[in-house]
PDB file of C-alpha atoms in Angstrom:
ATOM      1  CA  MET A 843     114.844  71.645 302.546  1.00 96.00           C
ATOM      2  CA  LYS A 844     112.817  74.218 300.654  1.00 97.00           C
ATOM      3  CA  LEU A 845     109.171  73.880 299.661  1.00 98.00           C
ATOM      4  CA  ILE A 846     108.100  76.047 296.733  1.00 96.00           C
ATOM      5  CA  THR A 847     104.554  77.199 297.330  1.00 95.00           C
ATOM      6  CA  SER A 848     101.784  79.498 296.183  1.00 91.00           C
ATOM      7  CA  ALA A 849      99.038  80.422 298.615  1.00 84.00           C
ATOM      8  CA  ALA A 850      95.898  79.547 296.640  1.00 88.00           C
ATOM      9  CA  SER A 851      97.052  76.211 295.186  1.00 95.00           C
ATOM     10  CA  PRO A 852      95.193  73.251 296.723  1.00 97.00           C
ATOM     11  CA  PHE A 853      98.076  70.971 295.748  1.00 97.00           C
ATOM     12  CA  VAL A 854     100.514  73.152 297.641  1.00 97.00           C
ATOM     13  CA  ARG A 855      98.126  73.127 300.573  1.00 98.00           C
ATOM     14  CA  LYS A 856      98.240  69.325 300.631  1.00 98.00           C
ATOM     15  CA  ALA A 857     102.017  69.375 300.963  1.00 98.00           C
ATOM     16  CA  ARG A 858     101.898  72.056 303.655  1.00 98.00           C
ATOM     17  CA  VAL A 859      99.251  70.161 305.618  1.00 98.00           C
ATOM     18  CA  ALA A 860     101.332  66.976 305.522  1.00 98.00           C
ATOM     19  CA  LEU A 861     104.348  68.974 306.687  1.00 98.00           C
ATOM     20  CA  TYR A 862     102.443  70.523 309.591  1.00 98.00           C
ATOM     21  CA  GLU A 863     100.976  67.144 310.526  1.00 98.00           C
ATOM     22  CA  SER A 864     104.555  65.891 310.848  1.00 98.00           C
ATOM     23  CA  GLY A 865     105.540  68.599 313.330  1.00 97.00           C
ATOM     24  CA  HIS A 866     108.783  69.185 311.403  1.00 98.00           C
ATOM     25  CA  GLU A 867     107.882  72.438 309.678  1.00 96.00           C
ATOM     26  CA  ALA A 868     110.914  74.162 311.220  1.00 97.00           C
ATOM     27  CA  GLU A 869     113.117  71.954 309.016  1.00 97.00           C
ATOM     28  CA  VAL A 870     111.548  73.131 305.746  1.00 98.00           C
ATOM     29  CA  GLU A 871     111.728  76.678 304.422  1.00 97.00           C
ATOM     30  CA  GLU A 872     108.614  77.683 302.524  1.00 96.00           C
ATOM     31  CA  ILE A 873     109.274  79.832 299.459  1.00 95.00           C
ATOM     32  CA  SER A 874     106.133  81.493 298.118  1.00 93.00           C
ATOM     33  CA  VAL A 875     106.101  82.439 294.425  1.00 92.00           C
ATOM     34  CA  THR A 876     103.697  84.053 292.005  1.00 88.00           C
ATOM     35  CA  THR A 877     103.112  81.905 288.957  1.00 82.00           C
ATOM     36  CA  SER A 878     100.597  81.186 286.209  1.00 78.00           C
ATOM     37  CA  PRO A 879     100.234  78.844 283.212  1.00 76.00           C
ATOM     38  CA  TYR A 880     101.637  81.626 281.013  1.00 78.00           C
ATOM     39  CA  ALA A 881     104.318  83.008 283.298  1.00 81.00           C
ATOM     40  CA  THR A 882     106.025  80.282 285.283  1.00 86.00           C
ATOM     41  CA  ALA A 883     108.126  81.426 288.201  1.00 85.00           C
ATOM     42  CA  PRO A 884     111.811  80.610 287.546  1.00 87.00           C
ATOM     43  CA  GLU A 885     112.175  79.064 291.005  1.00 88.00           C
ATOM     44  CA  ILE A 886     109.720  76.373 289.970  1.00 87.00           C
ATOM     45  CA  LEU A 887     111.383  75.592 286.647  1.00 89.00           C
ATOM     46  CA  THR A 888     114.651  75.027 288.471  1.00 90.00           C
ATOM     47  CA  ALA A 889     113.004  72.321 290.563  1.00 90.00           C
ATOM     48  CA  ASN A 890     110.343  70.952 288.212  1.00 91.00           C
ATOM     49  CA  PRO A 891     110.651  70.981 284.400  1.00 92.00           C
ATOM     50  CA  LEU A 892     106.848  70.916 284.160  1.00 91.00           C
ATOM     51  CA  GLY A 893     106.672  74.237 285.962  1.00 89.00           C
ATOM     52  CA  LYS A 894     104.065  72.992 288.431  1.00 91.00           C
ATOM     53  CA  ILE A 895     103.833  73.495 292.170  1.00 95.00           C
ATOM     54  CA  PRO A 896     104.564  72.313 294.776  1.00 97.00           C
ATOM     55  CA  ALA A 897     108.165  71.257 294.481  1.00 97.00           C
ATOM     56  CA  LEU A 898     110.497  70.197 297.283  1.00 98.00           C
ATOM     57  CA  ILE A 899     114.172  71.070 297.010  1.00 97.00           C
ATOM     58  CA  ARG A 900     116.181  68.635 299.120  1.00 96.00           C
ATOM     59  CA  ASP A 901     119.655  69.291 300.422  1.00 92.00           C
ATOM     60  CA  GLY A 902     122.207  67.517 298.227  1.00 92.00           C
ATOM     61  CA  GLU A 903     119.550  65.485 296.387  1.00 94.00           C
ATOM     62  CA  HIS A 904     117.266  65.831 293.400  1.00 95.00           C
ATOM     63  CA  ALA A 905     114.199  68.015 293.853  1.00 96.00           C
ATOM     64  CA  ILE A 906     110.933  66.091 293.954  1.00 97.00           C
ATOM     65  CA  TYR A 907     107.521  67.247 292.788  1.00 97.00           C
ATOM     66  CA  ASP A 908     103.835  66.414 292.568  1.00 95.00           C
ATOM     67  CA  SER A 909     101.877  66.820 295.768  1.00 97.00           C
ATOM     68  CA  ARG A 910     101.372  63.068 296.228  1.00 96.00           C
ATOM     69  CA  VAL A 911     105.104  62.451 295.972  1.00 98.00           C
ATOM     70  CA  ILE A 912     105.878  65.183 298.498  1.00 98.00           C
ATOM     71  CA  THR A 913     103.229  64.087 300.996  1.00 98.00           C
ATOM     72  CA  ARG A 914     104.506  60.517 300.817  1.00 98.00           C
ATOM     73  CA  TYR A 915     108.059  61.779 301.272  1.00 98.00           C
ATOM     74  CA  PHE A 916     107.174  63.733 304.417  1.00 98.00           C
ATOM     75  CA  ASP A 917     105.218  60.769 305.739  1.00 98.00           C
ATOM     76  CA  SER A 918     108.139  58.420 305.131  1.00 97.00           C
ATOM     77  CA  GLN A 919     110.775  60.786 306.489  1.00 97.00           C
ATOM     78  CA  TRP A 920     109.047  61.360 309.808  1.00 98.00           C
ATOM     79  CA  ASN A 921     106.771  58.336 310.172  1.00 97.00           C
ATOM     80  CA  VAL A 922     103.657  60.513 310.334  1.00 97.00           C
ATOM     81  CA  GLY A 923     101.184  57.699 309.673  1.00 98.00           C
ATOM     82  CA  LEU A 924      99.177  59.400 306.924  1.00 98.00           C
ATOM     83  CA  TYR A 925      99.456  56.325 304.689  1.00 98.00           C
ATOM     84  CA  PRO A 926      98.641  53.362 306.974  1.00 97.00           C
ATOM     85  CA  GLU A 927      99.433  49.956 305.546  1.00 96.00           C
ATOM     86  CA  ASP A 928      96.163  48.363 306.676  1.00 96.00           C
ATOM     87  CA  ASN A 929      94.098  50.443 304.233  1.00 96.00           C
ATOM     88  CA  LEU A 930      96.774  51.959 302.006  1.00 98.00           C
ATOM     89  CA  TRP A 931      94.992  51.353 298.700  1.00 98.00           C
ATOM     90  CA  GLU A 932      91.764  52.907 299.958  1.00 98.00           C
ATOM     91  CA  VAL A 933      93.629  55.962 301.252  1.00 98.00           C
ATOM     92  CA  LEU A 934      95.495  56.359 297.960  1.00 98.00           C
ATOM     93  CA  THR A 935      92.266  56.030 295.990  1.00 98.00           C
ATOM     94  CA  VAL A 936      90.536  58.688 298.087  1.00 98.00           C
ATOM     95  CA  GLU A 937      93.560  60.954 297.686  1.00 98.00           C
ATOM     96  CA  ALA A 938      93.536  60.409 293.907  1.00 98.00           C
ATOM     97  CA  THR A 939      89.805  61.170 293.782  1.00 98.00           C
ATOM     98  CA  CYS A 940      90.369  64.410 295.667  1.00 98.00           C
ATOM     99  CA  ASP A 941      93.301  65.390 293.466  1.00 98.00           C
ATOM    100  CA  ALA A 942      90.993  64.917 290.469  1.00 98.00           C
ATOM    101  CA  ILE A 943      88.375  67.180 292.083  1.00 98.00           C
ATOM    102  CA  MET A 944      91.013  69.858 292.585  1.00 97.00           C
ATOM    103  CA  GLU A 945      92.397  69.481 289.072  1.00 97.00           C
ATOM    104  CA  ALA A 946      88.948  69.852 287.503  1.00 97.00           C
ATOM    105  CA  ALA A 947      88.198  72.905 289.656  1.00 96.00           C
ATOM    106  CA  VAL A 948      91.540  74.438 288.686  1.00 95.00           C
ATOM    107  CA  LEU A 949      90.760  73.865 284.996  1.00 93.00           C
ATOM    108  CA  MET A 950      87.379  75.559 285.413  1.00 92.00           C
ATOM    109  CA  THR A 951      89.111  78.526 287.020  1.00 91.00           C
ATOM    110  CA  TYR A 952      91.752  78.722 284.289  1.00 87.00           C
ATOM    111  CA  GLU A 953      89.114  78.587 281.560  1.00 83.00           C
ATOM    112  CA  LYS A 954      87.472  81.710 282.931  1.00 84.00           C
ATOM    113  CA  ARG A 955      90.633  83.509 284.017  1.00 81.00           C
ATOM    114  CA  PHE A 956      92.961  82.993 281.063  1.00 81.00           C
ATOM    115  CA  ARG A 957      90.730  82.616 277.997  1.00 82.00           C
ATOM    116  CA  PRO A 958      90.209  85.802 276.002  1.00 83.00           C
ATOM    117  CA  GLU A 959      86.779  87.343 276.432  1.00 82.00           C
ATOM    118  CA  GLY A 960      84.235  85.648 274.206  1.00 83.00           C
ATOM    119  CA  MET A 961      86.273  82.443 273.927  1.00 85.00           C
ATOM    120  CA  VAL A 962      85.357  80.778 277.216  1.00 84.00           C
ATOM    121  CA  PHE A 963      84.206  77.230 276.427  1.00 90.00           C
ATOM    122  CA  GLU A 964      81.134  76.681 278.595  1.00 89.00           C
ATOM    123  CA  ASP A 965      80.742  73.028 277.609  1.00 92.00           C
ATOM    124  CA  TRP A 966      84.278  72.419 278.876  1.00 91.00           C
ATOM    125  CA  ILE A 967      83.394  74.034 282.193  1.00 92.00           C
ATOM    126  CA  LYS A 968      80.244  71.905 282.445  1.00 95.00           C
ATOM    127  CA  ALA A 969      82.257  68.749 281.755  1.00 96.00           C
ATOM    128  CA  GLN A 970      84.786  69.606 284.468  1.00 96.00           C
ATOM    129  CA  TRP A 971      82.013  70.326 286.964  1.00 97.00           C
ATOM    130  CA  ALA A 972      80.411  66.972 286.132  1.00 97.00           C
ATOM    131  CA  LYS A 973      83.662  65.304 287.176  1.00 97.00           C
ATOM    132  CA  VAL A 974      83.708  67.267 290.424  1.00 98.00           C
ATOM    133  CA  ASP A 975      80.065  66.465 291.145  1.00 97.00           C
ATOM    134  CA  ARG A 976      80.479  62.724 290.503  1.00 98.00           C
ATOM    135  CA  ALA A 977      83.629  62.556 292.599  1.00 98.00           C
ATOM    136  CA  ILE A 978      82.042  64.357 295.548  1.00 98.00           C
ATOM    137  CA  SER A 979      79.089  61.969 295.366  1.00 97.00           C
ATOM    138  CA  ALA A 980      81.539  59.056 295.410  1.00 97.00           C
ATOM    139  CA  LEU A 981      83.238  60.422 298.529  1.00 97.00           C
ATOM    140  CA  GLU A 982      79.928  60.347 300.375  1.00 96.00           C
ATOM    141  CA  ALA A 983      78.590  57.101 298.916  1.00 95.00           C
ATOM    142  CA  ASP A 984      81.733  54.949 298.846  1.00 96.00           C
ATOM    143  CA  TRP A 985      84.445  56.366 301.067  1.00 97.00           C
ATOM    144  CA  THR A 986      82.850  57.419 304.357  1.00 95.00           C
ATOM    145  CA  HIS A 987      84.711  54.652 306.177  1.00 95.00           C
ATOM    146  CA  VAL A 988      88.036  56.213 305.125  1.00 96.00           C
ATOM    147  CA  LEU A 989      86.986  59.794 305.844  1.00 97.00           C
ATOM    148  CA  GLU A 990      85.546  59.056 309.275  1.00 96.00           C
ATOM    149  CA  GLY A 991      88.345  56.749 310.393  1.00 94.00           C
ATOM    150  CA  PRO A 992      91.758  57.808 311.703  1.00 96.00           C
ATOM    151  CA  THR A 993      93.166  60.880 309.947  1.00 98.00           C
ATOM    152  CA  THR A 994      95.013  59.972 306.758  1.00 98.00           C
ATOM    153  CA  MET A 995      96.171  61.835 303.681  1.00 98.00           C
ATOM    154  CA  GLY A 996      92.924  60.715 302.082  1.00 98.00           C
ATOM    155  CA  SER A 997      90.753  62.473 304.641  1.00 98.00           C
ATOM    156  CA  LEU A 998      92.980  65.557 304.677  1.00 98.00           C
ATOM    157  CA  ALA A 999      92.898  65.733 300.877  1.00 98.00           C
ATOM    158  CA  ALA A1000      89.100  65.431 300.928  1.00 98.00           C
ATOM    159  CA  CYS A1001      88.733  68.441 303.192  1.00 98.00           C
ATOM    160  CA  ILE A1002      91.214  70.424 301.082  1.00 98.00           C
ATOM    161  CA  ALA A1003      89.388  69.510 297.864  1.00 98.00           C
ATOM    162  CA  LEU A1004      85.972  70.443 299.223  1.00 98.00           C
ATOM    163  CA  GLU A1005      87.251  73.758 300.546  1.00 97.00           C
ATOM    164  CA  TYR A1006      88.854  74.486 297.173  1.00 97.00           C
ATOM    165  CA  VAL A1007      85.493  73.876 295.510  1.00 97.00           C
ATOM    166  CA  ASP A1008      84.046  76.392 297.972  1.00 96.00           C
ATOM    167  CA  LEU A1009      86.765  78.868 297.040  1.00 94.00           C
ATOM    168  CA  ARG A1010      86.493  78.576 293.251  1.00 93.00           C
ATOM    169  CA  CYS A1011      82.994  77.204 292.637  1.00 91.00           C
ATOM    170  CA  GLY A1012      81.117  78.460 295.660  1.00 85.00           C
ATOM    171  CA  ASP A1013      77.951  79.174 293.692  1.00 87.00           C
ATOM    172  CA  ARG A1014      77.454  75.497 292.802  1.00 90.00           C
ATOM    173  CA  SER A1015      76.287  74.263 296.236  1.00 90.00           C
ATOM    174  CA  TRP A1016      78.073  70.931 296.518  1.00 96.00           C
ATOM    175  CA  ARG A1017      76.535  70.434 299.984  1.00 96.00           C
ATOM    176  CA  GLU A1018      73.003  70.135 298.627  1.00 94.00           C
ATOM    177  CA  GLY A1019      71.785  66.582 299.257  1.00 94.00           C
ATOM    178  CA  ARG A1020      75.074  65.637 300.937  1.00 96.00           C
ATOM    179  CA  THR A1021      74.398  66.445 304.583  1.00 95.00           C
ATOM    180  CA  ALA A1022      76.661  63.745 305.995  1.00 95.00           C
ATOM    181  CA  LEU A1023      79.661  64.820 303.928  1.00 97.00           C
ATOM    182  CA  ALA A1024      79.011  68.500 304.657  1.00 97.00           C
ATOM    183  CA  ASP A1025      78.874  67.818 308.407  1.00 97.00           C
ATOM    184  CA  TRP A1026      82.067  65.775 308.244  1.00 98.00           C
ATOM    185  CA  GLN A1027      83.863  68.521 306.332  1.00 97.00           C
ATOM    186  CA  ALA A1028      82.776  71.200 308.795  1.00 97.00           C
ATOM    187  CA  ASN A1029      84.227  69.206 311.688  1.00 97.00           C
ATOM    188  CA  MET A1030      87.376  68.175 309.846  1.00 98.00           C
ATOM    189  CA  SER A1031      88.129  71.738 308.788  1.00 97.00           C
ATOM    190  CA  GLU A1032      88.804  72.674 312.408  1.00 97.00           C
ATOM    191  CA  ARG A1033      91.921  70.492 312.492  1.00 98.00           C
ATOM    192  CA  PRO A1034      94.917  72.796 313.191  1.00 98.00           C
ATOM    193  CA  SER A1035      96.905  71.870 310.051  1.00 98.00           C
ATOM    194  CA  LEU A1036      93.882  72.664 307.888  1.00 98.00           C
ATOM    195  CA  ALA A1037      92.939  75.849 309.694  1.00 97.00           C
ATOM    196  CA  ARG A1038      96.527  77.077 309.486  1.00 96.00           C
ATOM    197  CA  THR A1039      96.768  76.594 305.720  1.00 96.00           C
ATOM    198  CA  ARG A1040      93.333  77.796 304.656  1.00 94.00           C
ATOM    199  CA  PRO A1041      93.621  80.423 301.886  1.00 88.00           C
ATOM    200  CA  GLU A1042      91.877  83.716 302.538  1.00 78.00           C
TER     201      GLU A1042
END
């Protein structure tokens, strides 16, 4: 199998973390590409008509894409246990919340990076940050029992999302007033699969 990746993407990082959690990384070749919303790498278009990463090219089968599809595929293939049946819906909801945090942070980054000078829409950026802020508050207020329990794709995605906010929105101080979540993230970030995939 081949996993199409790009180093800074938090969605790619989710797939890579799930792969490393499985212990089967030797069975998947990682292909790193350079891509953008305006210049999609051809390797991605071959695997995903939407041009988004990550994508997983499977031997003799259709390619699959979207990070949540790929993480579930790895989990199913190798019985990793990242989606336990006893709290599956909670784990999926936490993962979806974290994907939304990452998506909003990506949109904030794109607004500044790809808009022509003088056309950056600050109200749009504020609206995306409001989503991030509400979702991070929800992680601490509503989902501590998932984060602090056995490691799942929900807890891994939460750490990835929070670290992506650090990377792209580091001046916004998400830790302020969220000591418990900040302490949890600091401990979780030491997990080998997360440390190994952390973008520089």
